[in-house]
mmCIF file of C-alpha atoms in Angstrom:
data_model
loop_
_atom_site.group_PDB
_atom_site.id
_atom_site.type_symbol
_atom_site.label_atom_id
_atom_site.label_comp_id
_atom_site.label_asym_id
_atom_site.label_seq_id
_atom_site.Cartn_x
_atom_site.Cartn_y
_atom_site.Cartn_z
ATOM 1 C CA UNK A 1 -8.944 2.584 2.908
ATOM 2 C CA UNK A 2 -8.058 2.933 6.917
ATOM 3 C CA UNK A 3 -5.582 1.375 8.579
ATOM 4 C CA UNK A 4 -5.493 0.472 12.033
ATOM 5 C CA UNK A 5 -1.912 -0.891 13.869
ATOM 6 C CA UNK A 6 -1.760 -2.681 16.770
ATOM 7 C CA UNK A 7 -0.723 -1.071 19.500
ATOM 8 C CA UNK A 8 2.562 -0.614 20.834
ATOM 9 C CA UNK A 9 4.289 -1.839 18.015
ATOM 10 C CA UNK A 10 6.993 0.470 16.042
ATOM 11 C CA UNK A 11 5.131 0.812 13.075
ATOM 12 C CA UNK A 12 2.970 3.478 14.998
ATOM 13 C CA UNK A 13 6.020 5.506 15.300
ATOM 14 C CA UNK A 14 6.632 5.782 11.711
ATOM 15 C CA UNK A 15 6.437 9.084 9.703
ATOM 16 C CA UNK A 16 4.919 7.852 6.900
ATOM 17 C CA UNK A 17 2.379 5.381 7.002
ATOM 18 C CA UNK A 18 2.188 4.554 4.082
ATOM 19 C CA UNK A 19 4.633 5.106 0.760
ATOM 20 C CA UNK A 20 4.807 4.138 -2.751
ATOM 21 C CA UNK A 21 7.689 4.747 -4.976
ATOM 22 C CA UNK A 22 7.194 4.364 -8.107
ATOM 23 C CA UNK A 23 4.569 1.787 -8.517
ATOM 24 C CA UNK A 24 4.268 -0.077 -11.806
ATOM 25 C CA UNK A 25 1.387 -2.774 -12.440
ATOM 26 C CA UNK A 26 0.615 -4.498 -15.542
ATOM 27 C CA UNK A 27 -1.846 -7.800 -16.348
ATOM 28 C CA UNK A 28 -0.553 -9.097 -19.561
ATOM 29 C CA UNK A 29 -0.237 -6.023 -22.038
ATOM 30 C CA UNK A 30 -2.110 -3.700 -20.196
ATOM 31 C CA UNK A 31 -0.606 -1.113 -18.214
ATOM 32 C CA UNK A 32 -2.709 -0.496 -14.835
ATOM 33 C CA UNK A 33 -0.219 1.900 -13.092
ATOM 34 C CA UNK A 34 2.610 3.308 -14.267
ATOM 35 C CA UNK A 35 5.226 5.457 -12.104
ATOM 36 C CA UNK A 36 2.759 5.967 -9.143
ATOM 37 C CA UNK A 37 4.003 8.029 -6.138
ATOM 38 C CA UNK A 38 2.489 8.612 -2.840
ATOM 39 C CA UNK A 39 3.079 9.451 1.111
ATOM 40 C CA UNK A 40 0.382 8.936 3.397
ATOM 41 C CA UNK A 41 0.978 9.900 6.706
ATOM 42 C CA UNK A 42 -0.953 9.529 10.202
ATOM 43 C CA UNK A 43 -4.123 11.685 10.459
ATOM 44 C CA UNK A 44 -4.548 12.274 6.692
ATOM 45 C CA UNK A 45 -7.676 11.627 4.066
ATOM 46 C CA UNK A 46 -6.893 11.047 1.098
ATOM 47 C CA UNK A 47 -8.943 10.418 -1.928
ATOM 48 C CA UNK A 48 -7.860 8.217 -5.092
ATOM 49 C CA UNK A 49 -10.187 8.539 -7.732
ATOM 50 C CA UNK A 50 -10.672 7.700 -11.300
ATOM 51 C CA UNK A 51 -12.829 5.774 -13.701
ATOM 52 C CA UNK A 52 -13.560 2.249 -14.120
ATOM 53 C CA UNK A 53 -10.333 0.071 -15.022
ATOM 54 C CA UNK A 54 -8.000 3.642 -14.033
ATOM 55 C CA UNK A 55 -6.067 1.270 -11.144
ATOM 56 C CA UNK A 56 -7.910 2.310 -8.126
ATOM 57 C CA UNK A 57 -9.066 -1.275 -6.437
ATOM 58 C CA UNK A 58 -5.071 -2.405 -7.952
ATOM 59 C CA UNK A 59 -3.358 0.294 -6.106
ATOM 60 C CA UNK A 60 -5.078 -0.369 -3.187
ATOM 61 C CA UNK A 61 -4.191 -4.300 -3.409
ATOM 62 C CA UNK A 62 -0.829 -3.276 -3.714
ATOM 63 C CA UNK A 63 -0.588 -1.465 -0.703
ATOM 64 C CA UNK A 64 -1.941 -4.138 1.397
ATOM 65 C CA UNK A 65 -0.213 -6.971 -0.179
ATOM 66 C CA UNK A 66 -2.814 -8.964 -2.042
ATOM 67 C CA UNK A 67 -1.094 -8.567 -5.611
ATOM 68 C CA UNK A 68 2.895 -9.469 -5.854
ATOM 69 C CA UNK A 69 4.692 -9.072 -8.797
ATOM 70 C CA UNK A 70 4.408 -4.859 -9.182
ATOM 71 C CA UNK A 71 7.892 -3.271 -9.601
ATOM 72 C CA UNK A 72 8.537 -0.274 -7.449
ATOM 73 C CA UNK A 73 8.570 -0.053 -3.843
ATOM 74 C CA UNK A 74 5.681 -0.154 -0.793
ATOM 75 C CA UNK A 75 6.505 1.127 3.039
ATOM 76 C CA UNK A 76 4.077 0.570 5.323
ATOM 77 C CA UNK A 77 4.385 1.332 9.171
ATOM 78 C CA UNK A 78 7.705 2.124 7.916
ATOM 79 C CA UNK A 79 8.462 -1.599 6.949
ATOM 80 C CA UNK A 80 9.189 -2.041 3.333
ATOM 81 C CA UNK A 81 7.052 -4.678 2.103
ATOM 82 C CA UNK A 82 9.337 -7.184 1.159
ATOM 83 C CA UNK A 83 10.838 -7.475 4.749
ATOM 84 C CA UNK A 84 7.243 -7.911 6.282
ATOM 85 C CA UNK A 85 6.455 -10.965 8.165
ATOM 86 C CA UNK A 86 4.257 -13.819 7.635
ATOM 87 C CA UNK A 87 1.556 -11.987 10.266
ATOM 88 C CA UNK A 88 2.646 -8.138 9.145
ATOM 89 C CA UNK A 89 -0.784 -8.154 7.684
ATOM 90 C CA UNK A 90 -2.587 -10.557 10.513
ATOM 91 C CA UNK A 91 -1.374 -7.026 12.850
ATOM 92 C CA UNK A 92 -3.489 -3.979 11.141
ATOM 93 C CA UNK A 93 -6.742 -3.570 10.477
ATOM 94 C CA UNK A 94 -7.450 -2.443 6.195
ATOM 95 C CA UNK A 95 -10.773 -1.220 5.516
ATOM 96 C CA UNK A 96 -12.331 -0.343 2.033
#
């Protein structure tokens, strides 16, 4: 996944780009993530890997806003994402 920001906003001046505090995902009775932690900051790969059905495509959902309804808490560009804006998303760039 890459992220791209607009420029000159103030989410390019955040520490972290992205970070996840203890992410928990179910569909029905199935557990997809439980607890998950994470910090991605500017200039760092990062890998998340696992089998089939392990979270992976979920996680990455998450982080750019395509599933609600996870407990826990998502920062990204150093806006948490229940204060983002109807065109937070519309502003960066997600690739995977």
């Amino acid at each position: 996944m890459r992220f791209r920001f607009e420029g000159g906003s103030a989410m390019e001046t955040a520490k972290n780009l992205v970070r996840l505090e203890d992410i928990r995902k179910s569909f029905h009775q199935n557990t997809v993530l439980d607890g998950v932690s994470l910090e991605l900051n500017e200039s760092e790969i990062v890998s998340i890997i696992g089998g089939n059905g392990a979270g992976k495509s979920t996680l990455e959902k998450i982080i750019i806003g395509l599933i609600p309804g996870y407990q826990g808490s998502v920062t990204v560009g150093g806006i948490e994402s229940n204060h983002h804006g109807k065109d937070f998303y519309e502003n960066i760039g997600v690739d995977f």
